[in-house]
Amino acid sequence: MEKVYMLHGFMGTSKSHFSSQIDYFKEKYELVFLDLPGHGDSPLESTEDYFEHALEYVISRLKVGGEGYLMGLSLGASLAVHISLREPELVKGTILTGYTPYIPERLKEVMEKQYDYFINIEENNTQIAQSFENLHGNKWRKTLEHVLHTMTFKYPGISKADFEKLNTPVLLLNGSNDKHEVEAVAYVKENKEDALIGLIPGAGHTANLDQPDVFNRIVEDFLELRGS
C-alpha cells in the first residue's frame, strides 16, 4: 500500500486533526501519523526555531519510511509544501487544507490579537487549555509559545518563484468561509497552473473536519488518479 503521511496543525495531533479521514482511507493506504515536535506522542520537544526543526524532523521520517503522499492541515500544509520543495523525490503528491502561502497585510492585526488570546489561554479559555494539556502533557505551554510565535511573526511563506519550482502534484482544498483562504486558492492556481484546487462550501479553516464527506471523496479521486 502507498503511504500517506498525516501532518497536523497548531496544537493538534495527527489522529485528532485527521479523525474524519482515518476510517475512510485506512483500508486502501498506509496512514503514517506524525506528531510534530512538542505535540502528542512526538519524541522531540519544541524549539524556538520551530518550523525548521519540524521540517527536518518530518524529512528524517520520510527518509526512513520512504516516498509517499503528504496530507497537511494548516501548519502541516505549510510543512508539506516546504518539504516538496526541499526533497521532491520523497513526495508523490501533496494534499493541503487550511493553507495560505502568505499572510495578507490586513490580517496582521488579527493575527496579533489571536496571538494575545492564545498566549493567555489559561485565563481566556480554561477548557481549551485543559484540552491542550490532555493532548500534549506538561510540555504544551512551551510548544504553544514556540509555534504561536513562529506562525504569527515568522510565517513560513512561499513566493511566486518558489511555486514555479514546485514540481510535485498538488491538491488544495480550502473552506469557502474564510476570505483569505479563498484568495489563497486563487494565488496557488495562478502560480502553479497544474495544481488541482477546490473550495468546500460551508467549511472554514479545517475543511477536512467541517465537511469530511466532500473532502474525502475529492482526496480519494486525487490519490486514485495519481496511482493509476
Coordinates of N, CA and C in Angstrom, one line a residue:
M1 N 0.8 -1.2 0.0 CA 0.0 0.0 0.0 C 0.9 1.3 0.0
E2 N 0.4 2.3 -0.7 CA 1.1 3.5 -0.7 C 0.9 4.3 0.6
K3 N 1.9 5.0 1.0 CA 1.9 5.7 2.3 C 1.3 7.1 2.1
V4 N 0.5 7.5 3.1 CA 0.0 8.9 3.3 C 0.5 9.4 4.6
Y5 N 1.4 10.4 4.7 CA 1.9 10.9 5.9 C 0.9 12.1 6.3
M6 N 0.4 12.0 7.6 CA -0.6 13.0 8.1 C 0.2 14.0 8.9
L7 N 0.1 15.3 8.5 CA 0.8 16.4 9.2 C -0.3 17.4 9.7
H8 N -0.4 17.4 11.0 CA -1.4 18.2 11.7 C -1.1 19.6 11.8
G9 N -2.1 20.4 12.4 CA -1.9 21.8 12.6 C -1.6 22.2 14.0
F10 N -1.7 23.5 14.3 CA -1.3 24.1 15.6 C -2.0 23.4 16.8
M11 N -1.3 22.8 17.7 CA -1.7 22.3 18.9 C -2.7 21.1 18.8
G12 N -2.6 20.4 17.6 CA -3.3 19.2 17.4 C -2.4 18.0 17.4
T13 N -2.9 16.9 17.0 CA -2.1 15.7 16.7 C -2.6 15.1 15.4
S14 N -1.8 14.2 14.8 CA -2.2 13.7 13.5 C -3.6 13.0 13.6
K15 N -3.8 12.3 14.7 CA -5.0 11.5 14.8 C -6.2 12.4 15.2
S16 N -6.0 13.5 15.9 CA -7.1 14.3 16.2 C -7.5 15.2 15.1
H17 N -6.5 15.7 14.3 CA -6.8 16.6 13.2 C -7.3 15.9 12.0
F18 N -7.0 14.6 11.9 CA -7.5 13.8 10.7 C -8.4 12.7 11.2
S19 N -9.1 12.9 12.3 CA -10.0 11.9 12.8 C -11.1 11.5 11.8
S20 N -11.5 12.4 10.9 CA -12.6 12.1 10.0 C -12.0 11.5 8.7
Q21 N -10.7 11.3 8.6 CA -10.1 10.7 7.4 C -9.6 9.2 7.7
I22 N -9.4 8.9 8.9 CA -8.7 7.6 9.2 C -9.5 6.4 8.7
D23 N -10.8 6.3 9.1 CA -11.6 5.2 8.7 C -11.8 5.1 7.2
Y24 N -11.9 6.3 6.6 CA -12.2 6.3 5.2 C -11.0 5.8 4.3
F25 N -9.8 6.1 4.8 CA -8.6 5.8 3.9 C -7.8 4.6 4.4
K26 N -8.0 4.1 5.6 CA -7.1 3.2 6.2 C -7.0 1.8 5.5
E27 N -8.1 1.4 4.8 CA -8.1 0.1 4.1 C -7.3 0.2 2.8
K28 N -7.2 1.3 2.2 CA -6.5 1.5 0.9 C -5.1 2.0 1.0
Y29 N -4.8 2.7 2.1 CA -3.5 3.4 2.2 C -2.9 3.1 3.5
E30 N -1.6 3.1 3.6 CA -0.9 3.0 4.8 C -0.7 4.5 5.4
L31 N -1.5 4.7 6.4 CA -1.6 6.1 7.0 C -0.4 6.2 8.1
V32 N 0.4 7.2 7.9 CA 1.5 7.4 8.9 C 1.2 8.6 9.7
F33 N 1.0 8.4 11.0 CA 0.6 9.5 11.9 C 1.9 10.2 12.5
L34 N 2.2 11.3 12.0 CA 3.4 12.0 12.5 C 3.0 13.2 13.4
D35 N 3.3 13.0 14.7 CA 3.1 14.2 15.6 C 4.3 15.0 15.6
L36 N 4.1 16.3 15.3 CA 5.2 17.2 15.2 C 5.9 17.5 16.6
P37 N 7.1 18.0 16.6 CA 7.8 18.3 17.8 C 6.9 19.0 18.8
G38 N 6.9 18.5 20.1 CA 6.2 19.2 21.1 C 4.7 18.8 21.2
H39 N 4.2 18.0 20.2 CA 2.8 17.7 20.1 C 2.6 16.2 20.4
G40 N 1.6 15.8 21.0 CA 1.1 14.5 21.2 C 2.2 13.5 21.6
D41 N 2.4 12.5 20.7 CA 3.4 11.4 21.1 C 4.8 11.7 20.4
S42 N 5.0 12.9 19.9 CA 6.3 13.1 19.3 C 7.5 12.9 20.3
P43 N 8.5 12.2 19.8 CA 9.7 12.0 20.7 C 10.5 13.3 20.9
L44 N 10.2 14.3 20.2 CA 11.0 15.6 20.2 C 10.2 16.7 20.9
E45 N 10.9 17.5 21.7 CA 10.3 18.7 22.2 C 10.4 19.8 21.2
S46 N 9.6 20.9 21.4 CA 9.6 22.0 20.5 C 10.8 22.9 20.8
T47 N 11.2 23.7 19.8 CA 12.3 24.6 19.9 C 11.9 26.0 19.4
E48 N 12.7 27.0 19.7 CA 12.4 28.3 19.3 C 12.3 28.4 17.7
D49 N 13.3 27.8 17.1 CA 13.3 27.7 15.6 C 12.3 26.6 15.2
Y50 N 11.1 26.8 15.4 CA 10.1 25.7 15.4 C 10.0 25.1 14.0
F51 N 9.7 26.0 13.0 CA 9.4 25.5 11.7 C 10.5 24.7 11.1
E52 N 11.7 25.2 11.1 CA 12.9 24.5 10.6 C 13.1 23.1 11.3
H53 N 12.9 23.2 12.6 CA 13.1 21.9 13.4 C 12.0 20.9 13.0
A54 N 10.8 21.3 12.9 CA 9.7 20.4 12.5 C 10.0 19.9 11.0
L55 N 10.4 20.8 10.2 CA 10.7 20.4 8.8 C 11.8 19.3 8.7
E56 N 12.9 19.5 9.5 CA 13.9 18.5 9.5 C 13.4 17.2 10.1
Y57 N 12.6 17.2 11.1 CA 12.1 16.0 11.7 C 11.2 15.2 10.7
V58 N 10.3 15.9 10.0 CA 9.4 15.2 9.1 C 10.3 14.6 7.9
I59 N 11.2 15.4 7.4 CA 12.1 14.9 6.3 C 12.8 13.6 6.8
S60 N 13.3 13.6 8.0 CA 14.1 12.4 8.5 C 13.1 11.2 8.6
R61 N 11.9 11.4 8.9 CA 10.9 10.3 9.0 C 10.6 9.8 7.6
L62 N 10.5 10.7 6.6 CA 10.3 10.3 5.2 C 11.4 9.5 4.7
K63 N 12.6 9.9 5.0 CA 13.8 9.2 4.5 C 13.8 7.8 5.1
V64 N 13.3 7.6 6.3 CA 13.3 6.2 6.8 C 12.1 5.5 6.3
G65 N 10.9 6.1 6.2 CA 9.7 5.5 5.8 C 9.5 5.3 4.4
G66 N 10.1 6.2 3.6 CA 10.0 6.0 2.1 C 9.0 7.0 1.5
E67 N 9.1 7.1 0.2 CA 8.2 8.0 -0.5 C 6.7 7.8 -0.2
G68 N 6.0 8.9 -0.2 CA 4.6 8.9 0.0 C 3.9 10.2 -0.3
Y69 N 2.6 10.2 0.0 CA 1.8 11.5 -0.1 C 1.9 12.2 1.2
L70 N 1.8 13.5 1.2 CA 1.7 14.3 2.4 C 0.3 14.9 2.4
M71 N -0.4 14.7 3.5 CA -1.7 15.4 3.8 C -1.5 16.3 4.9
G72 N -1.6 17.6 4.7 CA -1.3 18.6 5.7 C -2.4 19.6 5.9
L73 N -2.6 19.9 7.2 CA -3.6 20.9 7.6 C -2.9 22.1 8.3
S74 N -3.1 23.3 7.7 CA -2.6 24.5 8.3 C -1.1 24.5 8.5
L75 N -0.6 24.4 9.7 CA 0.9 24.3 9.9 C 1.4 23.1 9.1
G76 N 0.7 22.0 9.1 CA 1.1 20.8 8.4 C 1.1 21.0 6.9
A77 N 0.2 21.8 6.4 CA 0.2 22.1 5.0 C 1.4 22.9 4.6
S78 N 1.8 23.9 5.4 CA 3.0 24.7 5.1 C 4.2 23.8 5.1
L79 N 4.3 22.9 6.1 CA 5.4 21.9 6.1 C 5.4 21.1 4.8
A80 N 4.3 20.6 4.4 CA 4.2 19.8 3.2 C 4.7 20.5 2.0
V81 N 4.4 21.7 1.8 CA 4.9 22.5 0.7 C 6.4 22.7 0.7
H82 N 6.9 23.0 1.9 CA 8.4 23.3 2.0 C 9.1 21.9 1.8
I83 N 8.6 20.8 2.3 CA 9.2 19.5 2.1 C 9.3 19.2 0.6
S84 N 8.2 19.5 -0.1 CA 8.1 19.2 -1.5 C 9.1 20.0 -2.3
L85 N 9.4 21.2 -1.8 CA 10.5 22.0 -2.5 C 11.9 21.5 -2.2
R86 N 12.1 21.1 -0.9 CA 13.4 20.7 -0.5 C 13.8 19.2 -0.8
E87 N 12.8 18.3 -0.8 CA 13.1 16.9 -1.0 C 12.0 16.3 -1.9
P88 N 11.9 16.8 -3.2 CA 10.8 16.4 -4.0 C 10.8 14.9 -4.3
E89 N 11.9 14.2 -4.3 CA 12.0 12.8 -4.6 C 11.3 12.0 -3.5
L90 N 11.0 12.6 -2.4 CA 10.3 11.8 -1.3 C 8.8 12.0 -1.3
V91 N 8.3 12.9 -2.2 CA 6.9 13.3 -2.2 C 6.2 12.9 -3.5
K92 N 5.2 12.0 -3.4 CA 4.4 11.6 -4.6 C 3.4 12.7 -4.9
G93 N 2.9 13.4 -3.9 CA 1.9 14.5 -4.1 C 1.6 15.1 -2.7
T94 N 1.0 16.3 -2.7 CA 0.6 16.9 -1.5 C -0.8 17.3 -1.5
I95 N -1.5 17.0 -0.4 CA -2.9 17.3 -0.2 C -2.9 18.4 0.9
L96 N -3.4 19.6 0.6 CA -3.3 20.7 1.5 C -4.7 21.2 1.9
T97 N -4.9 21.5 3.1 CA -6.2 22.2 3.5 C -5.9 23.2 4.6
G98 N -6.7 24.2 4.8 CA -6.4 25.3 5.7 C -5.1 26.0 5.4
Y99 N -4.8 26.1 4.1 CA -3.5 26.6 3.7 C -3.5 27.9 3.1
T100 N -2.6 28.8 3.5 CA -2.3 30.0 2.8 C -0.8 30.2 2.6
P101 N -0.3 30.6 1.4 CA 1.1 30.8 1.2 C 1.7 32.1 1.8
Y102 N 0.8 32.9 2.3 CA 1.3 34.2 2.8 C 0.1 34.8 3.7
I103 N 0.5 35.7 4.6 CA -0.5 36.4 5.5 C -0.7 37.8 4.9
P104 N -1.9 38.1 4.4 CA -2.2 39.4 3.9 C -1.9 40.5 5.0
E105 N -1.5 41.6 4.5 CA -1.2 42.7 5.4 C -2.4 43.1 6.3
R106 N -3.6 43.0 5.7 CA -4.8 43.4 6.5 C -5.1 42.4 7.7
L107 N -4.4 41.2 7.6 CA -4.7 40.2 8.7 C -3.6 40.3 9.8
K108 N -2.6 41.1 9.6 CA -1.5 41.1 10.6 C -2.1 41.5 12.0
E109 N -3.0 42.4 12.1 CA -3.5 42.8 13.4 C -4.4 41.7 14.0
V110 N -5.2 41.0 13.1 CA -6.0 39.9 13.6 C -5.1 38.8 14.1
M111 N -4.0 38.5 13.4 CA -3.0 37.5 13.9 C -2.4 37.9 15.2
E112 N -2.1 39.1 15.4 CA -1.6 39.6 16.7 C -2.6 39.4 17.8
K113 N -3.8 39.7 17.5 CA -4.9 39.6 18.6 C -5.1 38.1 18.9
Q114 N -5.0 37.2 17.9 CA -5.1 35.8 18.1 C -3.9 35.3 18.9
Y115 N -2.7 35.9 18.7 CA -1.5 35.6 19.5 C -1.8 35.9 20.9
D116 N -2.3 37.1 21.2 CA -2.5 37.5 22.6 C -3.5 36.6 23.3
Y117 N -4.6 36.2 22.5 CA -5.6 35.3 23.1 C -5.0 34.0 23.5
F118 N -4.2 33.4 22.6 CA -3.7 32.0 22.9 C -2.6 32.0 23.9
I119 N -1.8 33.1 23.9 CA -0.7 33.2 24.8 C -1.2 33.3 26.3
N120 N -2.4 33.7 26.4 CA -3.1 33.8 27.7 C -4.3 32.9 27.8
I121 N -4.1 31.7 27.2 CA -5.3 30.8 27.0 C -5.8 30.3 28.4
E122 N -4.9 30.2 29.4 CA -5.4 29.7 30.7 C -6.4 30.6 31.2
E123 N -6.3 31.9 31.0 CA -7.2 32.9 31.6 C -8.4 33.0 30.6
N124 N -8.2 32.9 29.3 CA -9.2 33.2 28.3 C -10.1 32.0 28.1
N125 N -9.6 30.8 28.2 CA -10.5 29.6 27.9 C -9.9 28.4 28.6
T126 N -10.3 28.2 29.8 CA -9.7 27.1 30.6 C -10.0 25.7 30.0
Q127 N -11.1 25.6 29.3 CA -11.4 24.3 28.6 C -10.4 24.0 27.5
I128 N -10.1 25.0 26.7 CA -9.1 24.7 25.6 C -7.8 24.5 26.2
A129 N -7.4 25.2 27.2 CA -6.1 25.0 27.9 C -6.0 23.5 28.4
Q130 N -7.1 23.1 29.0 CA -7.1 21.7 29.5 C -7.0 20.7 28.4
S131 N -7.7 21.0 27.3 CA -7.6 20.0 26.1 C -6.2 20.0 25.6
F132 N -5.4 21.1 25.6 CA -4.0 21.1 25.2 C -3.2 20.2 26.1
E133 N -3.5 20.4 27.4 CA -2.7 19.5 28.3 C -3.0 18.1 28.2
N134 N -4.3 17.8 27.9 CA -4.7 16.4 27.7 C -4.0 15.7 26.5
L135 N -3.8 16.5 25.4 CA -3.2 16.0 24.2 C -1.7 16.0 24.3
H136 N -1.1 16.9 24.9 CA 0.3 17.1 24.8 C 1.1 17.0 26.1
G137 N 0.4 16.8 27.2 CA 1.1 16.7 28.5 C 1.6 18.0 29.0
N138 N 2.6 18.0 29.9 CA 3.0 19.2 30.5 C 3.9 20.1 29.6
K139 N 4.3 19.6 28.5 CA 5.1 20.3 27.5 C 4.2 21.3 26.7
W140 N 2.9 21.3 26.9 CA 2.0 22.0 26.0 C 2.3 23.5 25.9
R141 N 2.6 24.1 27.1 CA 2.8 25.5 27.2 C 4.0 26.0 26.3
K142 N 5.1 25.3 26.5 CA 6.3 25.7 25.7 C 6.0 25.5 24.2
T143 N 5.3 24.4 23.8 CA 5.0 24.2 22.4 C 4.1 25.3 21.9
L144 N 3.1 25.6 22.6 CA 2.2 26.7 22.2 C 3.0 28.0 21.9
E145 N 3.9 28.4 22.8 CA 4.6 29.6 22.7 C 5.5 29.6 21.4
H146 N 6.2 28.5 21.2 CA 7.1 28.4 20.1 C 6.3 28.4 18.7
V147 N 5.3 27.6 18.6 CA 4.5 27.5 17.4 C 3.8 28.8 17.1
L148 N 3.2 29.4 18.2 CA 2.4 30.6 18.0 C 3.3 31.8 17.5
H149 N 4.5 31.9 18.1 CA 5.5 32.9 17.7 C 5.9 32.7 16.3
T150 N 6.2 31.5 15.9 CA 6.6 31.2 14.5 C 5.5 31.6 13.5
M151 N 4.3 31.1 13.7 CA 3.2 31.3 12.7 C 2.7 32.7 12.7
T152 N 2.9 33.5 13.8 CA 2.4 34.8 13.9 C 3.5 35.8 13.3
F153 N 4.7 35.7 13.7 CA 5.7 36.7 13.4 C 6.8 36.2 12.4
K154 N 6.9 34.9 12.1 CA 7.8 34.4 11.2 C 7.2 33.4 10.2
Y155 N 6.0 33.8 9.7 CA 5.2 32.9 8.9 C 6.0 32.3 7.7
P156 N 6.0 31.0 7.6 CA 6.8 30.3 6.5 C 6.1 30.4 5.1
G157 N 6.2 31.6 4.6 CA 5.5 31.9 3.3 C 6.2 31.2 2.1
I158 N 5.5 31.3 1.0 CA 6.0 30.7 -0.3 C 5.9 31.8 -1.3
S159 N 6.9 32.1 -2.0 CA 6.9 33.1 -3.0 C 6.4 32.6 -4.4
K160 N 6.2 33.5 -5.3 CA 5.8 33.0 -6.7 C 6.9 32.2 -7.3
A161 N 8.1 32.6 -7.1 CA 9.3 31.9 -7.6 C 9.4 30.5 -7.0
D162 N 9.1 30.4 -5.8 CA 9.1 29.0 -5.1 C 8.0 28.1 -5.8
F163 N 6.8 28.7 -6.1 CA 5.8 27.9 -6.7 C 6.2 27.4 -8.1
E164 N 6.9 28.2 -8.8 CA 7.4 27.8 -10.1 C 8.4 26.7 -10.1
K165 N 9.0 26.5 -8.9 CA 10.0 25.4 -8.7 C 9.3 24.1 -8.2
L166 N 8.0 24.2 -7.8 CA 7.3 23.1 -7.2 C 6.8 22.2 -8.2
N167 N 7.5 21.0 -8.3 CA 7.2 20.0 -9.3 C 6.2 18.9 -8.9
T168 N 6.0 18.8 -7.6 CA 5.1 17.7 -7.1 C 3.7 18.0 -7.3
P169 N 2.8 17.0 -7.6 CA 1.4 17.3 -7.7 C 0.8 17.8 -6.5
V170 N -0.1 18.8 -6.6 CA -0.7 19.5 -5.5 C -2.3 19.5 -5.6
L171 N -2.9 19.1 -4.5 CA -4.4 19.3 -4.4 C -4.6 20.2 -3.2
L172 N -5.2 21.3 -3.4 CA -5.5 22.3 -2.4 C -7.0 22.4 -2.2
L173 N -7.5 22.1 -1.0 CA -8.9 22.2 -0.7 C -9.1 23.0 0.5
N174 N -9.5 24.3 0.3 CA -9.8 25.2 1.5 C -11.3 25.3 1.6
G175 N -11.7 25.8 2.8 CA -13.1 26.1 3.1 C -13.4 27.4 2.4
S176 N -14.7 27.6 2.1 CA -15.2 28.8 1.4 C -15.5 29.9 2.4
N177 N -15.4 29.7 3.7 CA -15.9 30.6 4.7 C -14.9 31.7 5.0
D178 N -13.6 31.5 4.8 CA -12.6 32.4 5.1 C -12.0 33.1 3.9
K179 N -12.2 34.4 3.8 CA -11.8 35.2 2.6 C -10.3 34.9 2.2
H180 N -9.4 35.0 3.2 CA -8.0 34.9 2.8 C -7.7 33.5 2.3
E181 N -8.4 32.5 2.8 CA -8.2 31.1 2.3 C -8.8 30.9 0.9
V182 N -9.8 31.6 0.6 CA -10.4 31.7 -0.8 C -9.3 32.3 -1.7
E183 N -8.8 33.4 -1.3 CA -7.7 34.1 -2.0 C -6.5 33.2 -2.2
A184 N -6.2 32.5 -1.2 CA -5.0 31.6 -1.3 C -5.2 30.5 -2.4
V185 N -6.4 30.0 -2.6 CA -6.6 29.0 -3.6 C -6.4 29.7 -5.0
A186 N -6.8 30.9 -5.2 CA -6.6 31.6 -6.5 C -5.1 31.9 -6.7
Y187 N -4.4 32.2 -5.6 CA -3.0 32.5 -5.7 C -2.2 31.3 -6.1
V188 N -2.5 30.2 -5.5 CA -1.8 28.9 -5.8 C -2.1 28.5 -7.3
K189 N -3.3 28.6 -7.7 CA -3.6 28.2 -9.1 C -2.9 29.2 -10.1
E190 N -2.8 30.4 -9.7 CA -2.2 31.4 -10.6 C -0.7 31.1 -10.8
N191 N -0.1 30.6 -9.7 CA 1.4 30.4 -9.8 C 1.8 29.0 -9.9
K192 N 0.8 28.0 -9.9 CA 1.1 26.6 -10.2 C -0.1 26.1 -11.0
E193 N 0.0 26.3 -12.3 CA -1.2 26.0 -13.2 C -1.7 24.6 -13.1
D194 N -0.8 23.7 -12.8 CA -1.3 22.3 -12.8 C -1.8 21.8 -11.4
A195 N -1.8 22.8 -10.5 CA -2.4 22.4 -9.2 C -3.9 22.2 -9.3
L196 N -4.4 21.2 -8.6 CA -5.8 20.9 -8.5 C -6.4 21.7 -7.3
I197 N -7.4 22.5 -7.5 CA -7.9 23.3 -6.4 C -9.4 23.1 -6.2
G198 N -9.8 23.5 -5.0 CA -11.2 23.5 -4.7 C -11.6 24.3 -3.5
L199 N -12.8 24.8 -3.4 CA -13.3 25.4 -2.2 C -14.5 24.6 -1.8
I200 N -14.5 24.2 -0.5 CA -15.5 23.4 0.1 C -16.6 24.3 0.8
P201 N -17.8 24.3 0.2 CA -18.8 25.2 0.8 C -19.1 24.8 2.3
G202 N -19.4 25.8 3.1 CA -19.8 25.6 4.5 C -18.7 25.1 5.3
A203 N -17.4 25.3 4.9 CA -16.3 24.9 5.7 C -15.4 26.0 6.0
G204 N -14.7 26.0 7.1 CA -13.8 27.0 7.5 C -12.3 26.5 7.4
H205 N -11.5 26.9 8.4 CA -10.1 26.6 8.3 C -9.8 25.1 8.3
T206 N -10.7 24.3 9.0 CA -10.5 22.9 9.0 C -11.5 22.2 8.1
A207 N -11.4 22.4 6.8 CA -12.4 21.8 5.9 C -12.5 20.3 6.0
N208 N -11.4 19.6 6.3 CA -11.4 18.2 6.4 C -12.3 17.7 7.5
L209 N -12.4 18.5 8.5 CA -13.3 18.2 9.7 C -14.7 18.7 9.5
D210 N -14.8 19.9 8.9 CA -16.1 20.6 8.8 C -17.0 19.9 7.8
Q211 N -16.4 19.4 6.7 CA -17.1 18.8 5.6 C -16.4 17.5 5.1
P212 N -16.2 16.5 6.0 CA -15.4 15.4 5.7 C -15.8 14.6 4.5
D213 N -17.1 14.4 4.3 CA -17.6 13.6 3.1 C -17.1 14.2 1.8
V214 N -17.3 15.4 1.6 CA -16.8 16.1 0.4 C -15.3 16.0 0.3
F215 N -14.6 16.4 1.3 CA -13.2 16.4 1.4 C -12.6 15.0 1.0
N216 N -13.1 14.0 1.7 CA -12.6 12.6 1.5 C -12.8 12.1 0.0
R217 N -14.0 12.4 -0.5 CA -14.2 12.0 -1.9 C -13.3 12.6 -2.9
I218 N -13.0 13.9 -2.7 CA -12.1 14.6 -3.7 C -10.7 14.1 -3.5
V219 N -10.3 13.9 -2.3 CA -8.9 13.4 -2.0 C -8.8 12.0 -2.6
E220 N -9.8 11.2 -2.4 CA -9.7 9.8 -2.9 C -9.6 9.8 -4.5
D221 N -10.3 10.7 -5.1 CA -10.1 10.8 -6.6 C -8.7 11.2 -7.0
F222 N -8.1 12.2 -6.2 CA -6.8 12.7 -6.5 C -5.8 11.5 -6.3
L223 N -5.9 10.8 -5.2 CA -5.0 9.7 -5.0 C -5.1 8.6 -6.0
E224 N -6.3 8.3 -6.4 CA -6.5 7.2 -7.4 C -6.0 7.7 -8.8
L225 N -6.2 8.9 -9.1 CA -5.6 9.5 -10.3 C -4.1 9.4 -10.4
R226 N -3.5 9.7 -9.2 CA -2.0 9.7 -9.2 C -1.5 8.3 -9.2
G227 N -2.3 7.3 -8.7 CA -1.9 5.9 -8.6 C -2.1 5.1 -9.8
S228 N -2.9 5.7 -10.7 CA -3.3 4.9 -12.0 C -2.2 5.0 -13.0

